[in-house]
Amino acid sequence: MIDFLQLPAPCFVLDETLLDKNLATIDRVRRESGAEIIVALKACAMWSIFPELAQHSDGATASSAAEARLVFEEFGRPAHTYAPAYSERDFDEILRCSDHITFNSLTQFERFGQRALINGISCGLRINPGYSPVETDLYNPCVAGSRLGVVPEQLVELPAGIEGLHFHVLCESRPEHLQKALDAVERRFGRLLDQIKWLNMGGGHLMTHADYDCDALIRLLRDFKARHPHLRLILEPGSAFTWRTGYLVATIEDIVENGGVHTAMLDVSFACHMPDCLEMPYKPLIVGAHEPAEGEKRWRMGGASCLAGDYCGDWAFDRDLKVGDRIVFEDMIHYTMVKTTMFNGVHHPSIVIVHRDGRIEVVREFGYEDFKNRMS
C-alpha cells in the first residue's frame, strides 16, 4: 500500500505493481490471438516507462511528428503514425521516425504518399465504417459529417501503394463492440481486404478492465484471422496499458462553504490537470471517499484555476475534511497526464514512480522555468 503522505504533492504517481498486472494481460492476448498490440502515445507518453512497455508490446503508435520522434528515440523503433492531417512542415520528421504511415484521406495520400513509398514506408488509409458504440459526440469518430476516415463511397478502388487499412471507432469498449465494428468493415470494405497486408483496428480495446472478456477477444481475433489469414492484425490500445495504474495526489488548501455547498479547494485543477472530467464529463474515484447517501454531508472538489467551472462533485467521506488533507484521485495515468496544461500558471504536478520494491522515484518536477518557456 502506498503511503501517499510520503509523496510530493501535487504529483502523478504510477505504481509499477499495478502496471505489471496490465502487461501480463496484454502479453496473454498477444500470445494467444496472434495479433500485434502496440502502445498508443496519445494515452500515455510517459517515456520513463517506455523500456518496460517495449518488452510487452509490438511497437508504438504516434499522432504527430513529436510523438513519432519520441517513439523513435525512446521506444527504440520506428512508429506507426496516423494524424488527421499532415503538414509540409512536419512530414520529413514523420518520414524519418516512422515505418507505417496511415493517411486520413485520399487527397493526403496523393500529396504525401509517394514520398513515404520512396522511403520504404508501409502506407495505409483510415476508413470510416459508419459504426461506433461511443455515445458522446466529442469522442465519436463516426458522428454524422465526421472528418475522420474515408467512407466506402470515396474508395471505389484501392490506390496503388496502399498496403493497409485502419479504423478507430472504439473507446473503453468490449469485444462485442469490436465484433460489430469488424462486421461493418467486412460489409462496407470487405472487397478490399484481400488487397492489403495489414488491418489496424485502432484503440479503445479496454482489455485490462476487470470486466473485460479477454477470452472473447482472443476468439474474435482468431476467427477473423482464419477468414483473412494473409492479414497482419494490429491493435493499438491506449488506456489498456496504464488503466488503473496510478493516481493524482493533491492537498486541500482551503475549505469554502456557500449556500450549503462545502468545497475542498485543492492545489490541482480539473481544467488544467484533469480535463477529461469536464469534457466527458465524468467523476473520478477518490481514495477513501464514497457516493453520498441521503442526508450525508457532501463535498465538492474545487480546482486551483480561476475558471468558474473548475470543480467536480459530490463525494462523501467518513470524516470532515480539513486543510492539509491529501486527496488522491484514482486512475489518472492514461489520457489525464498527457492532456495537462499550464493554464493560469497553476503549479504543475510532479511525475513519480513507486517501484516494485517500494522505492519512490521522482521522475520530473516542474517549476517557473517550465511555465515561462512554454509561453515565450
Coordinates of C-alpha atoms in Angstrom, one line a residue:
M1 CA 0.0 0.0 0.0
I2 CA 1.4 3.4 -1.0
D3 CA 1.9 5.9 1.8
F4 CA 0.6 9.0 -0.1
L5 CA 1.9 11.3 2.7
Q6 CA 5.4 10.3 1.7
L7 CA 4.9 11.6 -1.9
P8 CA 5.4 15.2 -3.1
A9 CA 2.1 16.9 -3.8
P10 CA 0.8 17.6 -6.2
C11 CA 2.0 14.7 -8.3
F12 CA 1.0 12.0 -10.7
V13 CA 2.2 8.6 -9.4
L14 CA 2.5 5.4 -11.3
D15 CA 2.5 2.1 -9.3
E16 CA 4.7 -0.5 -11.1
T17 CA 3.0 -3.4 -9.4
L18 CA -0.3 -2.3 -11.0
L19 CA 1.3 -1.9 -14.3
D20 CA 2.7 -5.4 -14.2
K21 CA -0.8 -6.8 -14.0
N22 CA -1.9 -5.0 -17.1
L23 CA 1.2 -6.0 -19.0
A24 CA 0.6 -9.7 -18.2
T25 CA -2.9 -9.4 -19.6
I26 CA -1.7 -7.7 -22.8
D27 CA 1.0 -10.4 -23.3
R28 CA -1.6 -13.1 -23.0
V29 CA -3.7 -11.5 -25.7
R30 CA -0.7 -11.1 -28.0
R31 CA 0.4 -14.6 -27.4
E32 CA -2.9 -16.4 -27.8
S33 CA -4.5 -14.3 -30.5
G34 CA -1.5 -13.8 -32.8
A35 CA -2.4 -10.1 -33.1
E36 CA 0.1 -7.3 -32.7
I37 CA -0.6 -4.9 -29.9
I38 CA 1.1 -1.5 -30.0
V39 CA 1.1 1.3 -27.4
A40 CA -0.8 4.5 -28.3
L41 CA 1.1 7.5 -27.1
K42 CA -2.0 9.6 -27.2
A43 CA -3.0 7.9 -24.0
C44 CA 0.4 7.8 -22.2
A45 CA 3.6 9.5 -23.3
M46 CA 5.4 8.8 -20.0
W47 CA 8.6 7.9 -21.7
S48 CA 10.4 6.9 -18.5
I49 CA 8.4 3.6 -18.7
F50 CA 8.9 3.0 -22.4
P51 CA 11.6 0.4 -21.8
E52 CA 9.1 -1.6 -19.8
L53 CA 6.3 -1.1 -22.3
A54 CA 8.6 -2.1 -25.2
Q55 CA 9.1 -5.5 -23.7
H56 CA 5.4 -6.1 -23.6
S57 CA 4.2 -4.7 -27.0
D58 CA 4.9 -4.8 -30.7
G59 CA 5.7 -1.1 -31.1
A60 CA 4.0 2.2 -30.6
T61 CA 1.7 4.5 -32.5
A62 CA 2.1 8.2 -32.9
S63 CA -0.3 11.0 -33.8
S64 CA 2.2 13.8 -34.6
A65 CA 5.8 14.4 -35.5
A66 CA 6.7 15.0 -31.9
E67 CA 5.1 11.7 -30.8
A68 CA 6.8 9.8 -33.7
R69 CA 10.2 11.2 -32.7
L70 CA 9.6 10.2 -29.0
V71 CA 8.7 6.7 -30.2
F72 CA 11.8 6.6 -32.4
E73 CA 14.2 7.9 -29.7
E74 CA 12.8 6.4 -26.5
F75 CA 10.8 3.3 -27.6
G76 CA 13.8 2.3 -29.8
R77 CA 11.9 1.6 -33.0
P78 CA 10.0 3.5 -35.8
A79 CA 6.4 4.5 -35.1
H80 CA 3.1 3.5 -36.6
T81 CA 1.9 7.1 -37.4
Y82 CA -1.5 8.4 -38.1
A83 CA -2.7 12.1 -38.0
P84 CA -5.9 13.6 -39.3
A85 CA -3.8 15.9 -41.5
Y86 CA -0.1 16.1 -42.2
S87 CA 1.7 19.4 -42.9
E88 CA 4.7 20.0 -45.1
R89 CA 6.5 21.4 -42.1
D90 CA 6.4 18.1 -40.2
F91 CA 6.3 15.4 -42.8
D92 CA 10.1 14.9 -43.2
E93 CA 10.3 14.3 -39.5
I94 CA 7.5 11.8 -39.7
L95 CA 9.2 10.0 -42.5
R96 CA 12.4 9.8 -40.5
C97 CA 10.7 8.3 -37.5
S98 CA 8.0 6.0 -38.9
D99 CA 7.8 2.7 -40.7
H100 CA 4.0 2.8 -41.1
I101 CA 2.0 5.9 -42.0
T102 CA -1.7 6.0 -42.2
F103 CA -3.4 8.8 -44.2
N104 CA -6.8 10.2 -43.2
S105 CA -7.9 11.0 -46.8
L106 CA -7.2 10.1 -50.4
T107 CA -6.0 13.7 -51.0
Q108 CA -3.5 13.4 -48.2
F109 CA -2.1 10.2 -49.7
E110 CA -1.9 11.9 -53.1
R111 CA 0.0 14.8 -51.6
F112 CA 2.5 12.8 -49.4
G113 CA 2.2 9.1 -50.3
Q114 CA 4.9 8.9 -52.9
R115 CA 7.5 10.3 -50.5
A116 CA 6.5 7.7 -48.0
L117 CA 6.7 4.9 -50.5
I118 CA 10.1 6.0 -51.8
N119 CA 11.4 5.8 -48.2
G120 CA 10.1 2.2 -47.9
I121 CA 7.3 3.0 -45.5
S122 CA 4.2 0.9 -45.4
C123 CA 1.2 3.2 -46.2
G124 CA -2.4 2.8 -45.1
L125 CA -5.7 4.6 -45.2
R126 CA -8.0 5.3 -42.4
I127 CA -11.5 4.1 -43.2
N128 CA -14.8 5.1 -41.6
P129 CA -17.0 2.0 -41.3
G130 CA -20.0 4.0 -40.1
Y131 CA -20.3 2.2 -36.8
S132 CA -19.2 3.3 -33.3
P133 CA -20.6 2.4 -29.9
V134 CA -19.4 5.8 -28.4
E135 CA -22.4 7.8 -27.3
T136 CA -20.6 11.1 -26.5
D137 CA -20.2 13.0 -29.8
L138 CA -17.0 14.6 -28.6
Y139 CA -15.4 11.1 -28.7
N140 CA -17.4 9.6 -31.6
P141 CA -15.3 9.3 -34.8
C142 CA -18.4 8.2 -36.8
V143 CA -20.7 11.1 -35.9
A144 CA -22.6 12.5 -38.9
G145 CA -20.2 14.5 -41.1
S146 CA -17.1 13.2 -39.4
R147 CA -13.8 14.4 -40.7
L148 CA -12.1 11.1 -39.7
G149 CA -11.6 8.4 -42.3
V150 CA -12.6 7.6 -45.9
V151 CA -16.2 6.4 -46.4
P152 CA -16.9 3.5 -48.7
E153 CA -18.3 5.7 -51.5
Q154 CA -15.0 7.5 -51.8
L155 CA -13.0 4.3 -52.0
V156 CA -14.1 2.7 -55.3
E157 CA -10.7 1.1 -55.7
L158 CA -7.5 0.9 -53.6
P159 CA -4.8 3.4 -54.7
A160 CA -1.5 1.8 -55.8
G161 CA 0.9 1.7 -52.9
I162 CA -1.7 1.3 -50.1
E163 CA -0.8 -1.8 -48.0
G164 CA -3.1 -1.4 -45.0
L165 CA -6.5 -0.1 -43.7
H166 CA -7.0 1.4 -40.3
F167 CA -10.2 2.0 -38.4
H168 CA -10.6 3.5 -34.9
V169 CA -14.2 3.6 -33.6
L170 CA -14.0 2.3 -30.1
C171 CA -13.5 4.0 -26.7
E172 CA -13.1 1.9 -23.5
S173 CA -15.1 -0.8 -25.3
R174 CA -15.7 -4.5 -25.1
P175 CA -15.2 -7.4 -27.5
E176 CA -18.8 -7.3 -28.7
H177 CA -18.3 -3.8 -29.9
L178 CA -15.2 -4.8 -31.8
Q179 CA -17.3 -7.6 -33.4
K180 CA -19.8 -5.1 -34.6
A181 CA -17.0 -2.9 -35.9
L182 CA -15.5 -5.7 -37.8
D183 CA -18.9 -6.7 -39.2
A184 CA -19.2 -3.2 -40.5
V185 CA -15.7 -3.2 -42.0
E186 CA -16.3 -6.5 -43.8
R187 CA -19.7 -5.4 -45.0
R188 CA -18.6 -2.0 -46.4
F189 CA -14.9 -2.6 -47.2
G190 CA -14.7 -6.4 -47.5
R191 CA -13.9 -6.2 -51.2
L192 CA -10.6 -4.6 -50.3
L193 CA -9.4 -6.9 -47.6
D194 CA -7.7 -9.4 -50.0
Q195 CA -5.7 -6.5 -51.5
I196 CA -4.0 -5.3 -48.3
K197 CA -1.3 -6.7 -45.9
W198 CA -2.4 -5.3 -42.6
L199 CA -5.5 -4.2 -40.8
N200 CA -5.2 -1.8 -37.8
M201 CA -8.2 -2.0 -35.5
G202 CA -7.3 1.2 -33.7
G203 CA -7.7 1.7 -30.0
G204 CA -10.4 1.6 -27.4
H205 CA -9.9 -2.1 -26.5
L206 CA -10.0 -2.0 -22.7
M207 CA -8.7 -5.5 -22.2
T208 CA -7.3 -4.8 -18.8
H209 CA -10.6 -3.8 -17.3
A210 CA -11.8 -6.2 -14.6
D211 CA -15.0 -7.0 -16.5
Y212 CA -13.4 -7.3 -20.0
D213 CA -13.7 -10.8 -21.6
C214 CA -10.2 -11.5 -22.9
D215 CA -11.2 -15.0 -24.0
A216 CA -13.9 -13.5 -26.2
L217 CA -11.4 -11.0 -27.7
I218 CA -8.9 -13.8 -28.4
R219 CA -11.6 -15.9 -30.1
L220 CA -12.8 -13.0 -32.2
L221 CA -9.3 -12.2 -33.4
R222 CA -8.5 -15.8 -34.2
D223 CA -11.8 -16.2 -36.1
F224 CA -11.1 -13.0 -38.1
K225 CA -7.6 -14.2 -38.9
A226 CA -8.9 -17.6 -40.0
R227 CA -11.1 -15.7 -42.6
H228 CA -8.3 -13.5 -43.7
P229 CA -5.1 -15.5 -43.0
H230 CA -2.8 -13.2 -45.0
L231 CA -3.5 -10.1 -42.8
R232 CA -1.4 -8.8 -40.0
L233 CA -3.9 -7.8 -37.3
I234 CA -2.8 -4.7 -35.2
L235 CA -4.5 -3.3 -32.2
E236 CA -3.3 0.0 -30.6
P237 CA -5.0 0.4 -27.2
G238 CA -4.0 3.4 -25.2
S239 CA -5.9 3.1 -21.9
A240 CA -5.4 -0.6 -21.6
F241 CA -1.6 -0.4 -20.8
T242 CA -2.0 2.1 -17.9
W243 CA -5.6 1.5 -16.9
R244 CA -5.9 1.9 -13.1
T245 CA -2.1 2.0 -12.6
G246 CA -1.8 5.3 -10.7
Y247 CA -3.1 8.4 -9.1
L248 CA -3.1 12.2 -8.9
V249 CA -2.2 13.3 -5.4
A250 CA -3.5 16.7 -4.2
T251 CA -3.6 18.7 -1.0
I252 CA -6.6 20.7 0.4
E253 CA -5.5 24.3 0.8
D254 CA -8.9 25.8 2.0
I255 CA -12.4 24.8 2.8
V256 CA -15.2 27.1 1.3
E257 CA -18.9 27.0 2.2
N258 CA -21.5 28.8 0.2
G259 CA -25.2 28.1 0.1
G260 CA -24.8 24.8 1.9
V261 CA -22.2 23.6 -0.6
H262 CA -18.9 22.5 1.0
T263 CA -15.9 22.8 -1.3
A264 CA -12.4 21.5 -0.7
M265 CA -10.1 23.8 -2.5
L266 CA -7.2 21.8 -4.0
D267 CA -3.7 22.6 -5.3
V268 CA -4.6 20.9 -8.6
S269 CA -7.1 21.8 -11.3
F270 CA -9.7 19.9 -13.2
A271 CA -9.3 22.4 -16.1
C272 CA -5.5 22.1 -16.1
H273 CA -4.8 18.6 -14.8
M274 CA -8.0 16.5 -15.3
P275 CA -9.7 18.0 -18.4
D276 CA -11.5 14.7 -19.2
C277 CA -13.6 15.2 -16.1
L278 CA -15.0 18.3 -17.6
E279 CA -15.0 17.1 -21.3
M280 CA -16.8 13.7 -20.9
P281 CA -17.8 14.6 -18.2
Y282 CA -17.1 12.0 -15.5
K283 CA -16.5 11.9 -11.8
P284 CA -13.3 10.1 -10.8
L285 CA -12.9 7.9 -7.8
I286 CA -11.1 9.3 -4.7
V287 CA -9.3 7.0 -2.3
G288 CA -11.3 6.9 1.0
A289 CA -14.4 8.6 -0.5
H290 CA -17.8 7.1 -1.5
E291 CA -21.1 8.1 -3.1
P292 CA -23.1 10.2 -0.7
A293 CA -26.1 8.6 0.9
E294 CA -29.3 10.5 1.5
G295 CA -28.7 13.2 4.1
E296 CA -24.9 12.6 4.2
K297 CA -22.6 15.6 4.0
R298 CA -21.4 16.2 0.5
W299 CA -18.0 17.5 -0.6
R300 CA -17.2 19.2 -3.8
M301 CA -13.7 19.3 -5.1
G302 CA -12.6 22.8 -6.2
G303 CA -9.8 23.3 -8.7
A304 CA -7.0 25.8 -8.4
S305 CA -7.6 27.8 -11.6
C306 CA -9.8 30.9 -12.0
L307 CA -12.3 29.1 -14.3
A308 CA -15.7 29.3 -12.6
G309 CA -16.5 25.7 -13.6
D310 CA -13.2 24.3 -12.4
Y311 CA -14.8 21.9 -9.9
C312 CA -16.3 18.4 -9.7
G313 CA -18.5 16.7 -7.1
D314 CA -20.0 15.3 -5.0
W315 CA -18.3 12.9 -2.7
A316 CA -18.8 11.8 1.0
F317 CA -16.1 10.9 3.5
D318 CA -16.2 9.1 6.8
R319 CA -14.8 12.3 8.5
D320 CA -14.9 16.0 7.9
L321 CA -12.1 17.2 5.6
K322 CA -9.6 19.8 6.8
V323 CA -6.9 22.0 5.3
G324 CA -3.7 19.9 4.8
D325 CA -5.6 16.6 4.0
R326 CA -4.4 14.7 1.0
I327 CA -7.0 14.0 -1.8
V328 CA -5.9 11.1 -4.0
F329 CA -7.7 10.7 -7.4
E330 CA -7.7 7.2 -8.8
D331 CA -6.9 6.1 -12.4
M332 CA -5.1 9.3 -13.5
I333 CA -2.2 7.9 -15.7
H334 CA -3.9 7.2 -19.0
Y335 CA -5.0 10.3 -21.0
T336 CA -5.2 12.6 -18.0
M337 CA -1.4 13.2 -17.7
V338 CA -0.9 13.8 -21.4
K339 CA -3.7 16.4 -21.5
T340 CA -2.5 18.6 -18.7
T341 CA -1.8 22.3 -19.4
M342 CA -0.2 25.2 -17.5
F343 CA -3.3 27.5 -17.7
N344 CA -3.1 30.2 -15.1
G345 CA 0.4 29.1 -14.3
V346 CA -1.0 26.7 -11.8
H347 CA 1.7 24.5 -10.2
H348 CA 2.2 21.5 -12.4
P349 CA 2.1 18.1 -10.7
S350 CA 5.4 16.2 -10.5
I351 CA 5.7 12.8 -12.0
V352 CA 6.5 9.9 -9.6
I353 CA 7.0 6.2 -9.9
V354 CA 6.6 3.8 -7.0
H355 CA 8.8 0.9 -7.9
R356 CA 8.1 -2.8 -7.2
D357 CA 10.4 -2.7 -4.2
G358 CA 8.6 0.3 -2.7
R359 CA 11.3 2.8 -3.7
I360 CA 9.9 6.2 -4.6
E361 CA 11.4 7.9 -7.7
V362 CA 10.6 11.5 -8.5
V363 CA 11.0 11.3 -12.3
R364 CA 10.2 15.0 -13.0
E365 CA 9.4 18.2 -11.1
F366 CA 8.1 21.3 -12.8
G367 CA 8.6 25.0 -11.9
Y368 CA 8.5 28.5 -13.1
E369 CA 11.0 28.0 -15.9
D370 CA 8.7 25.3 -17.5
F371 CA 5.8 27.7 -17.5
K372 CA 8.0 30.6 -18.8
N373 CA 9.5 28.5 -21.6
R374 CA 6.1 27.4 -22.8
M375 CA 4.9 31.0 -23.1
S376 CA 7.9 32.6 -24.7

